[in-house]
PDB file of C-alpha atoms (C1' of nucleotides) in Angstrom:
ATOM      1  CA  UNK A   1      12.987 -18.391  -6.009  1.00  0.00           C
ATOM      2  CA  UNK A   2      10.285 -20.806  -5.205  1.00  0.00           C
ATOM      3  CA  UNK A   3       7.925 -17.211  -4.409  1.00  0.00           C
ATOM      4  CA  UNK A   4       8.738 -15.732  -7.424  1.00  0.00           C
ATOM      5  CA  UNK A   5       7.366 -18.855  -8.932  1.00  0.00           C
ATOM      6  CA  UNK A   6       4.331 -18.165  -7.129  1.00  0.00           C
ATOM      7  CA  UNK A   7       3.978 -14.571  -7.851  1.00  0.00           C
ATOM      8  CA  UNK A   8       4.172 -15.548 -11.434  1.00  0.00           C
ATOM      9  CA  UNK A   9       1.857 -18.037 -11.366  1.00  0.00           C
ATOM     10  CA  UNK A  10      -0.593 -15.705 -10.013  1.00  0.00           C
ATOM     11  CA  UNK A  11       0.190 -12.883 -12.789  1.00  0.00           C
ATOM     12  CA  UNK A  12      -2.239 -12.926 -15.608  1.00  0.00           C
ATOM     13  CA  UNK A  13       0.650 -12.856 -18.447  1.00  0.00           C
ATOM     14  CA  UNK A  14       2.652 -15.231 -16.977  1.00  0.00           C
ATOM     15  CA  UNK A  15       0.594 -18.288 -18.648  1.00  0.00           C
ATOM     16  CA  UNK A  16       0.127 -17.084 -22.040  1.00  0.00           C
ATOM     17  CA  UNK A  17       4.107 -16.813 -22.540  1.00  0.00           C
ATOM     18  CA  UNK A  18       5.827 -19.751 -24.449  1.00  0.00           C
ATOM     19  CA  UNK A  19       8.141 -22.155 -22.431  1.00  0.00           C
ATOM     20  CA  UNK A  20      11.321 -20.366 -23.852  1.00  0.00           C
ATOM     21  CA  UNK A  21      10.064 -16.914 -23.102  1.00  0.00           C
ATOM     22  CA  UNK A  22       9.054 -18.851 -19.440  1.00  0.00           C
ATOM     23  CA  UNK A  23      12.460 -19.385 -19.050  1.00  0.00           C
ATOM     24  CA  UNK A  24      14.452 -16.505 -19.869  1.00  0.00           C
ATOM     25  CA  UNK A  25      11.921 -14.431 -17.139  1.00  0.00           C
ATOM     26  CA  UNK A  26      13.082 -16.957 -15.066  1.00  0.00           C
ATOM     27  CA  UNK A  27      16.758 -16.642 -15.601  1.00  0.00           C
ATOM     28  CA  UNK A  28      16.743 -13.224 -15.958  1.00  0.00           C
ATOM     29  CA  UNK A  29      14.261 -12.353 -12.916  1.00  0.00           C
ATOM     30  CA  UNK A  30      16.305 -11.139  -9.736  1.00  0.00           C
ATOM     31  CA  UNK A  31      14.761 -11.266  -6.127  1.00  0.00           C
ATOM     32  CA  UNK A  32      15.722  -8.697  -3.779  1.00  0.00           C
ATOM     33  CA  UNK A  33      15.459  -8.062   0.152  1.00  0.00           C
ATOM     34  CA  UNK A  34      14.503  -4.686   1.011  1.00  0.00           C
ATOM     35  CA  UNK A  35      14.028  -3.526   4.749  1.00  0.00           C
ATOM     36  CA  UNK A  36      10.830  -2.188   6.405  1.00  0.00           C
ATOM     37  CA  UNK A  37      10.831   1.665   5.797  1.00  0.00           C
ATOM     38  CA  UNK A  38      13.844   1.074   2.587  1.00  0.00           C
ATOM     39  CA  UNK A  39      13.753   3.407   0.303  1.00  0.00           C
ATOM     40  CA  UNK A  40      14.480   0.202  -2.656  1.00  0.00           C
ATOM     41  CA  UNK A  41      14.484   2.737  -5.593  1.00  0.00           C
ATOM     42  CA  UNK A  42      14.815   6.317  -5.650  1.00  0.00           C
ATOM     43  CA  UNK A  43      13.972   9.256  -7.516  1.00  0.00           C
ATOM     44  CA  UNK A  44      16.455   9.664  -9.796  1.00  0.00           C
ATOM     45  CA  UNK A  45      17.955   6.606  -9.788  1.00  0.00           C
ATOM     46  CA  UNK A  46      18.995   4.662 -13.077  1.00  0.00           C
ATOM     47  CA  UNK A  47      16.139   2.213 -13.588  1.00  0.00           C
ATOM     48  CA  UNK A  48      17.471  -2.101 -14.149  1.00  0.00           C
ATOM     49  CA  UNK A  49      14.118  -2.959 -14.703  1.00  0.00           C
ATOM     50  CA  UNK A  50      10.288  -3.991 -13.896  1.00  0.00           C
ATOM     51  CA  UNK A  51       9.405  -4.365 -10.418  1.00  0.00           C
ATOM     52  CA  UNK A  52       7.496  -6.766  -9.007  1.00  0.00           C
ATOM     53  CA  UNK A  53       6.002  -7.325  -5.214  1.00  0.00           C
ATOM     54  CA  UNK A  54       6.575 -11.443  -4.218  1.00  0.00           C
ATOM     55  CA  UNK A  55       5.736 -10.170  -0.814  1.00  0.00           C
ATOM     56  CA  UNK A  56       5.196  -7.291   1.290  1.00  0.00           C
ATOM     57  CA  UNK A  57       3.498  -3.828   0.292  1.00  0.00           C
ATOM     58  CA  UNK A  58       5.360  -1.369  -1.254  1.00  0.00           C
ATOM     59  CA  UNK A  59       4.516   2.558  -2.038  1.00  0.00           C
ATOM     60  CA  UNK A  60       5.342   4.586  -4.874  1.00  0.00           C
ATOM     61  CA  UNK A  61       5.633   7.906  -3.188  1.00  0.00           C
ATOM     62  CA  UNK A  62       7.357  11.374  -3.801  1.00  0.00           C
ATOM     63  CA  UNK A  63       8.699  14.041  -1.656  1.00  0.00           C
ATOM     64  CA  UNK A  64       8.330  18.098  -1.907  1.00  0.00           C
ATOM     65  CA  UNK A  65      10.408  20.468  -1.892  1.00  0.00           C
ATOM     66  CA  UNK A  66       8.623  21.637   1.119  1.00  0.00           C
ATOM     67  CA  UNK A  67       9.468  18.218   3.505  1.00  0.00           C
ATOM     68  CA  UNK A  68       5.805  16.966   2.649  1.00  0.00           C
ATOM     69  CA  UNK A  69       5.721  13.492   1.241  1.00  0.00           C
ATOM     70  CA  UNK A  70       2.649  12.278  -1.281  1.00  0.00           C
ATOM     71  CA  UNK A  71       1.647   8.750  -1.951  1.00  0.00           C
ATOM     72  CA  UNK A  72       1.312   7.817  -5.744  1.00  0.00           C
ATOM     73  CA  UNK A  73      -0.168   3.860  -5.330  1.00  0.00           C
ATOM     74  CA  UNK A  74       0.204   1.480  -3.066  1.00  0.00           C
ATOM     75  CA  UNK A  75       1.465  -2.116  -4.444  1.00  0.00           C
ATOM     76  CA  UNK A  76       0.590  -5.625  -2.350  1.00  0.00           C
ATOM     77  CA  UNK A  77       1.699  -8.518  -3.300  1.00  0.00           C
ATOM     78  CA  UNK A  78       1.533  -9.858  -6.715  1.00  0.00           C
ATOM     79  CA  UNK A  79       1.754  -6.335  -8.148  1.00  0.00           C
ATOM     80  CA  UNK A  80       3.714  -5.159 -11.005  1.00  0.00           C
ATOM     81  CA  UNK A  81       4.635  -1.756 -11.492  1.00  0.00           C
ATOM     82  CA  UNK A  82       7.255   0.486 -12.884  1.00  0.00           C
ATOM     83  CA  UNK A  83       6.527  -0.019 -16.461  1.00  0.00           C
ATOM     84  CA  UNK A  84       6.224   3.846 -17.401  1.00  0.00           C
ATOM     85  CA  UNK A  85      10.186   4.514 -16.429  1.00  0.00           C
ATOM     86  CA  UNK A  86      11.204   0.961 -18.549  1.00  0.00           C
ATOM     87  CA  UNK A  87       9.546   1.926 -21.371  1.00  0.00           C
ATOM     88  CA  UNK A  88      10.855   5.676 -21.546  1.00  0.00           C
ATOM     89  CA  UNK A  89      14.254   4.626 -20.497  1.00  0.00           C
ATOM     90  CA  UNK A  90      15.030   7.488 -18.277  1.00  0.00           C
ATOM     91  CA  UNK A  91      15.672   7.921 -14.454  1.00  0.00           C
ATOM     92  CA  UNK A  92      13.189   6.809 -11.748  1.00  0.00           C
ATOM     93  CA  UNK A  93      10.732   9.586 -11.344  1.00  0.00           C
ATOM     94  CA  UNK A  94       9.519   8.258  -8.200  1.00  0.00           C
ATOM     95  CA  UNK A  95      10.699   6.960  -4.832  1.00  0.00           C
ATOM     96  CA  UNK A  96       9.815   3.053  -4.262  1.00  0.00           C
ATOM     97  CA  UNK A  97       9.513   2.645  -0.295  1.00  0.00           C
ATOM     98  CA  UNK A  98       8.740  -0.452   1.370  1.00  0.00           C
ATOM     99  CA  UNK A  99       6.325  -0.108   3.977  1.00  0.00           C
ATOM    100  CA  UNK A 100       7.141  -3.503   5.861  1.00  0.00           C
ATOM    101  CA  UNK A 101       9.611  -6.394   5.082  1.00  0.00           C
ATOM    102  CA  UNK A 102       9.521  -6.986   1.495  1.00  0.00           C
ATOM    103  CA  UNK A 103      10.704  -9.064  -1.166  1.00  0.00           C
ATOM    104  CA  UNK A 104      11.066  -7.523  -4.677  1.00  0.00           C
ATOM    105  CA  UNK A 105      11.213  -8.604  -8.080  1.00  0.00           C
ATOM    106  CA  UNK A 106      13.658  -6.997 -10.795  1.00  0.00           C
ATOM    107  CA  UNK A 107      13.279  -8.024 -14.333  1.00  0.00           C
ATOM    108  CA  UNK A 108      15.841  -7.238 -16.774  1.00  0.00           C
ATOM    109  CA  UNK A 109      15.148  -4.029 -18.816  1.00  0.00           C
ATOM    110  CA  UNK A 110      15.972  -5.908 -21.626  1.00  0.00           C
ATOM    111  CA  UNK A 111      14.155  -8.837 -20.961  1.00  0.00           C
ATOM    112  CA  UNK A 112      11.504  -6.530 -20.337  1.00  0.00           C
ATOM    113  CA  UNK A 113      11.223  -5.454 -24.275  1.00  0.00           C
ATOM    114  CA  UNK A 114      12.275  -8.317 -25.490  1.00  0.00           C
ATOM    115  CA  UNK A 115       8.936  -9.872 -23.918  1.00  0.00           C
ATOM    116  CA  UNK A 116       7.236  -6.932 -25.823  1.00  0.00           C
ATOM    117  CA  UNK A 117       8.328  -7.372 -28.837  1.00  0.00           C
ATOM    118  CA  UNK A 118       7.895 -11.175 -29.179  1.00  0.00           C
ATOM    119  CA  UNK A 119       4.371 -11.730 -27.036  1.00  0.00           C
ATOM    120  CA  UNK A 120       1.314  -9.897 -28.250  1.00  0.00           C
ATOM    121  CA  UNK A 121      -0.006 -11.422 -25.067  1.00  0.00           C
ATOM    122  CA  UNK A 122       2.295  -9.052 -22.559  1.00  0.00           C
ATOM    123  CA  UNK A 123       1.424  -6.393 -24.782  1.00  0.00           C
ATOM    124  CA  UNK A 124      -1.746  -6.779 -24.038  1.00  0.00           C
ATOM    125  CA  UNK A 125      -1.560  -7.040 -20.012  1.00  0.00           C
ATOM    126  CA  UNK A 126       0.552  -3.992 -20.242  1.00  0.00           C
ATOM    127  CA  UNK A 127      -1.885  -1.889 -21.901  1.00  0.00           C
ATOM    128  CA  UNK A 128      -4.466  -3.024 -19.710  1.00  0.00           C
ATOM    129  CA  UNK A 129      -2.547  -1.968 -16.411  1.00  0.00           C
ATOM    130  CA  UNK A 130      -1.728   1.236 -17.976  1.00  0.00           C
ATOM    131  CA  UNK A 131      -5.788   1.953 -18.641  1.00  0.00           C
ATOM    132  CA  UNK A 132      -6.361   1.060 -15.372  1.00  0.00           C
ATOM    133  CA  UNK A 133      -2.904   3.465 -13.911  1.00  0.00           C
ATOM    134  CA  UNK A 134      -4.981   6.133 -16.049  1.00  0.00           C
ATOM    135  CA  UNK A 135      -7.904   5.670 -14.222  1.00  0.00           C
ATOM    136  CA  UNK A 136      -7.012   5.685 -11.096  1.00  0.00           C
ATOM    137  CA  UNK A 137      -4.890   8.613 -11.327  1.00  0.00           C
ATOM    138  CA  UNK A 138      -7.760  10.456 -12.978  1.00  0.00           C
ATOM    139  CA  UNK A 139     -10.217   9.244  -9.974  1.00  0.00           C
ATOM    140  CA  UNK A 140      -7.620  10.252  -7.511  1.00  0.00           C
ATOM    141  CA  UNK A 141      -7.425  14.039  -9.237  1.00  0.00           C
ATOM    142  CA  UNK A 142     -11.461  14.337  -9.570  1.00  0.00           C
ATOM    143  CA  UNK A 143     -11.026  13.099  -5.671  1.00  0.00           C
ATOM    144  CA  UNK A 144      -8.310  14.431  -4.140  1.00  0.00           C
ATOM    145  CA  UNK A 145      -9.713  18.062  -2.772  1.00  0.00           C
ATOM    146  CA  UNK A 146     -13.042  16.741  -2.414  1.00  0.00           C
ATOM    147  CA  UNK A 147     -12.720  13.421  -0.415  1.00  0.00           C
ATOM    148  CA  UNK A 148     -12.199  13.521   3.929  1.00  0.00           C
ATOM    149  CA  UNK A 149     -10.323  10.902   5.396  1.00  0.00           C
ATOM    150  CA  UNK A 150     -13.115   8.054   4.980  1.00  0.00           C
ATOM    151  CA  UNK A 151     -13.266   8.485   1.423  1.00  0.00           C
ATOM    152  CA  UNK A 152      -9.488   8.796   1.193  1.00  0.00           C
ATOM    153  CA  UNK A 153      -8.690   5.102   3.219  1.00  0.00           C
ATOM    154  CA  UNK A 154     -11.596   4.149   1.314  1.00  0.00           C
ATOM    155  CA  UNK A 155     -10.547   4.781  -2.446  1.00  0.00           C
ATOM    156  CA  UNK A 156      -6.894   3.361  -0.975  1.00  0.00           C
ATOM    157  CA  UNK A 157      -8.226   0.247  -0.233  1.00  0.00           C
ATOM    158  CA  UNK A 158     -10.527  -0.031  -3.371  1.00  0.00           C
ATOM    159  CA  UNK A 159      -6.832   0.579  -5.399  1.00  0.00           C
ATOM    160  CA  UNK A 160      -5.474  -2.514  -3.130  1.00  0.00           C
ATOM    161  CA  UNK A 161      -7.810  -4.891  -3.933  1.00  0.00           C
ATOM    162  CA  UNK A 162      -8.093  -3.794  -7.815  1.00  0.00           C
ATOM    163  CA  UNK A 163      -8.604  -7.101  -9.279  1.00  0.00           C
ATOM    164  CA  UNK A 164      -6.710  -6.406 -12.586  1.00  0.00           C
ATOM    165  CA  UNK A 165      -3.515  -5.029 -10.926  1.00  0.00           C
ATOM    166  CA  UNK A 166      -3.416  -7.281  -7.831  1.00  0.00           C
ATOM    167  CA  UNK A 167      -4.869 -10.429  -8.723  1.00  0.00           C
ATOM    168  CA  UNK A 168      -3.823 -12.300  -5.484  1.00  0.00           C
ATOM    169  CA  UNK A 169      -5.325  -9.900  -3.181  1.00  0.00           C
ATOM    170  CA  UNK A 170      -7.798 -11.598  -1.943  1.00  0.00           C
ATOM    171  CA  UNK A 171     -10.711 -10.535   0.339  1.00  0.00           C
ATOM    172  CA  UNK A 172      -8.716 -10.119   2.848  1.00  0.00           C
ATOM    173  CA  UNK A 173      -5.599  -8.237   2.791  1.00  0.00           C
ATOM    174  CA  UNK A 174      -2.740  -7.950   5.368  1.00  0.00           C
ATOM    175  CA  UNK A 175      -2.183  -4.179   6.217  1.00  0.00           C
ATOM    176  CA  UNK A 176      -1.980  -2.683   9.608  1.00  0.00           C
ATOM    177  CA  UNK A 177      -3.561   0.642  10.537  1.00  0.00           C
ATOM    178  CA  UNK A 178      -0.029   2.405  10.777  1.00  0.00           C
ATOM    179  CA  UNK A 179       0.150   1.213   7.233  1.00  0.00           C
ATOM    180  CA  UNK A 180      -2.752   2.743   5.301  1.00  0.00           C
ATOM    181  CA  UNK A 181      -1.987   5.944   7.301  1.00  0.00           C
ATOM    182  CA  UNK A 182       1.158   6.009   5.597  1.00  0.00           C
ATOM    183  CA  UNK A 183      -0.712   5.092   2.187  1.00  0.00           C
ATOM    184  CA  UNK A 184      -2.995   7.943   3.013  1.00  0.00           C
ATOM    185  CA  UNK A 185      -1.422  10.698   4.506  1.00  0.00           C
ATOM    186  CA  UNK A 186      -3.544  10.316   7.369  1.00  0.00           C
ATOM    187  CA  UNK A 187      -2.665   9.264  11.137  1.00  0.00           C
ATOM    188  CA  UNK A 188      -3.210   5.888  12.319  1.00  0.00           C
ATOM    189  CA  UNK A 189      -5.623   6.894  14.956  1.00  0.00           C
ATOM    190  CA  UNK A 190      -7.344   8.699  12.603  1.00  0.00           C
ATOM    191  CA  UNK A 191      -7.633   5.606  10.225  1.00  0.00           C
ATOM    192  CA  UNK A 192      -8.608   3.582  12.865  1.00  0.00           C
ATOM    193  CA  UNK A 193     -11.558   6.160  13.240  1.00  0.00           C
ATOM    194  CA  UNK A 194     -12.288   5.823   9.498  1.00  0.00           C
ATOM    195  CA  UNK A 195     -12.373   2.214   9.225  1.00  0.00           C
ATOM    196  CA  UNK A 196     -14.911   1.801  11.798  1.00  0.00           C
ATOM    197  CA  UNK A 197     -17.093   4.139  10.438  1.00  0.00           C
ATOM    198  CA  UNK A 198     -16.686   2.337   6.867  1.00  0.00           C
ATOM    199  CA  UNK A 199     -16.898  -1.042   8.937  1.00  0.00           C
ATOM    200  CA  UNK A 200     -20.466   0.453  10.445  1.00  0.00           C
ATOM    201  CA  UNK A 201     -21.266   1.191   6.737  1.00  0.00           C
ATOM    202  CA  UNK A 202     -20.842  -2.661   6.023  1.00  0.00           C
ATOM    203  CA  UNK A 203     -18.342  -1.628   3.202  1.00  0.00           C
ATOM    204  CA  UNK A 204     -15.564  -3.745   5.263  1.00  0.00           C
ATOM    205  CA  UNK A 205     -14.375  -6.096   8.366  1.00  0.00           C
ATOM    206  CA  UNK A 206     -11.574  -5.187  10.593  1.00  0.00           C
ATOM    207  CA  UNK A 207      -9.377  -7.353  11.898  1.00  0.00           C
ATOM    208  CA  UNK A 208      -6.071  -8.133  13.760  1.00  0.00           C
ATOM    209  CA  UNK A 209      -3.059  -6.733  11.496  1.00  0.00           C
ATOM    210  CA  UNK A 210      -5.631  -6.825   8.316  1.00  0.00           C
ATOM    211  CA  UNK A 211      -8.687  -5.928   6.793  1.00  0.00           C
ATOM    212  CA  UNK A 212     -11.682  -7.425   4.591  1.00  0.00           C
ATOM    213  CA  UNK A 213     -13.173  -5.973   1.797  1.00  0.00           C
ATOM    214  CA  UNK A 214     -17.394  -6.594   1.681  1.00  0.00           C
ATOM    215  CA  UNK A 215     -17.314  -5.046  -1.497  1.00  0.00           C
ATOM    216  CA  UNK A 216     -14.712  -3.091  -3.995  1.00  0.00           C
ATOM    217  CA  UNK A 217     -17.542  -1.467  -6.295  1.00  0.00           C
ATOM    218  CA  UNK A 218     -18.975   0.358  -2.804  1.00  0.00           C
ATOM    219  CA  UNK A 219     -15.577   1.529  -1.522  1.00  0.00           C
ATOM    220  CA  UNK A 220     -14.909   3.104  -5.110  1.00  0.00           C
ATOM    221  CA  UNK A 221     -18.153   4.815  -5.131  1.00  0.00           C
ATOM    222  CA  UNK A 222     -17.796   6.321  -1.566  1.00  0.00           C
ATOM    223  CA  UNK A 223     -17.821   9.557  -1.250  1.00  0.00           C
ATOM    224  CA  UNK A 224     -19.286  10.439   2.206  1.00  0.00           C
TER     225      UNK A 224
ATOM    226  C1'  DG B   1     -13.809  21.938  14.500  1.00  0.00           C
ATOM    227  C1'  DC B   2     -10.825  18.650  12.966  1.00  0.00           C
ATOM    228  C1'  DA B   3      -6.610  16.259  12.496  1.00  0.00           C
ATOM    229  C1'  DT B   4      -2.077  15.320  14.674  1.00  0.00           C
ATOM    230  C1'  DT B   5       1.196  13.731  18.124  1.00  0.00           C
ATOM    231  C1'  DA B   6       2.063  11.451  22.392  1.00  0.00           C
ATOM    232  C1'  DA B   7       1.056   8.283  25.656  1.00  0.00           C
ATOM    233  C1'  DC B   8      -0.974   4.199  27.744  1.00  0.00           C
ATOM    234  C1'  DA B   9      -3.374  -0.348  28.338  1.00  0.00           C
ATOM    235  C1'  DC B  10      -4.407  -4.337  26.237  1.00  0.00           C
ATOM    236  C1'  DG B  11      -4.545  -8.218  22.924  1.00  0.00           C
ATOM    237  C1'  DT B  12      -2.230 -11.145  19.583  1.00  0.00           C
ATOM    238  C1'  DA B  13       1.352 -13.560  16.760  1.00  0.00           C
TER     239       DA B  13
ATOM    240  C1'  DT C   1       8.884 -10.037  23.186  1.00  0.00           C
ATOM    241  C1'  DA C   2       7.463  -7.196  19.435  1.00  0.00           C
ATOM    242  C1'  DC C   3       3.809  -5.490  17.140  1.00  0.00           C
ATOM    243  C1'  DG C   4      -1.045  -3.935  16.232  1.00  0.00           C
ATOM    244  C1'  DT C   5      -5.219  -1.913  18.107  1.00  0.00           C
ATOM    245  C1'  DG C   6      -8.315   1.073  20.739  1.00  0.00           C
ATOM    246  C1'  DT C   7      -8.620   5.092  23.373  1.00  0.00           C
ATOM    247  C1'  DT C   8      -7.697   9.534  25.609  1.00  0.00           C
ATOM    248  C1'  DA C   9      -5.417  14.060  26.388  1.00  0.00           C
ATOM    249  C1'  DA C  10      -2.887  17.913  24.760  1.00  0.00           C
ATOM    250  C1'  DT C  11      -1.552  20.702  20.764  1.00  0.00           C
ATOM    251  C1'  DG C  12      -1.859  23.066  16.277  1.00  0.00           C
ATOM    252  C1'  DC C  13      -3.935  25.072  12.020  1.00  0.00           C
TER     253       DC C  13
END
DNA sequence: GCATTAACACGTA
DNA sequence: TACGTGTTAATGC
């Protein structure tokens, strides 16, 4: 419980709740263990509550009819996410994977909308992760067809180290090759090819089992 | 041509 | 030891 205290600390909403409302996440808040390559929630599932990533990296991916699988978002650490299937009350739309050894963060449905209905200030975070949901599935559309594999590991890394959604990312984030492949669709040798060419660029660093970010505003804008 | 899989050597935690 | 990285060769669309 002591990293969910963490996590929380490092959410934006977190310190603009009152000390009863403080508590009651706490109480209500579950931690749960989920296995590199566990599926944690899946499509169609009933959904308990709000997710949050205390540690790890989690994706929010679907699968085809046709076998192939497609990557929604990535989440690191310090990431909330799930909010659209709380709020409509209706099944999980979308299978949560975790892509290493993770720790996840359940809170209550209830506790949830109770937290919207009695702080304006949670409101207020949720509306701005929603804007920024919006635009990054709106980039990722106007993208999608047009981007080769640089631009694709780079506009997945610019989503990881979104400030507003992942606000303890810092510049350097732990994700291995094999990783992003799975974040991008592409193959790890082949990300290892992009991320030297987008190291050569001086938009990054690589290092052992992790990567540096030079600068987020350059990785959006790539488009080479 | 370009990306993928498979395989291997090597370095690091 | 287990995992991540860098590289090459063969294969497929």
């Amino acid at each position: 419980m002591q990293d969910l205290k963490r996590m929380l600390d490092e959410s934006d909403w977190w310190p603009r709740l009152d000390a009863g409302q403080r508590a009651r996440v706490l109480a209500d808040t579950v931690v749960r263990d989920a296995a590199a390559g566990q599926v944690f929630s899946a499509r169609g599932e009933a959904v308990e509550g709000w997710l949050g990533v205390v540690e790890g990296l989690v994706k929010v991916s679907i699968d085809a009819a046709n076998g192939r699988s497609m990557t929604l978002a990535g989440v690191p650490a310090g990431g909330w996410f799930g909010e659209g299937s709380v709020l409509k009350d209706e099944p999980r739309r979308y299978d949560v994977v975790a892509l290493r050894r993770s720790r996840i963060a359940v809170m209550p449905r209830q506790t949830f909308h109770w937290l919207i209905d009695t702080s304006p200030a949670f409101s207020r975070f949720l509306l701005v992760q929603l804007n920024e949901r919006l635009g990054h599935f709106i980039a990722a559309l106007e993208h999608q067809r047009l981007l080769g594999p640089e631009g694709r590991v780079a506009r997945c890394l610019a989503q990881l180290f979104n400030p507003r959604l992942y606000p303890s990312t810092r510049s350097r984030l732990r994700i291995s090759q094999s990783e992003l492949g799975l974040l991008t669709g592409l193959s790890r040798q082949r990300v290892n090819q992009a991320l030297h060419k987008l190291e050569a660029l001086g938009l990054l660093r690589t290092s052992y089992g992790g990567v540096t970010v030079m600068s987020v505003e350059r990785l959006v804008a790539f488009e080479g």
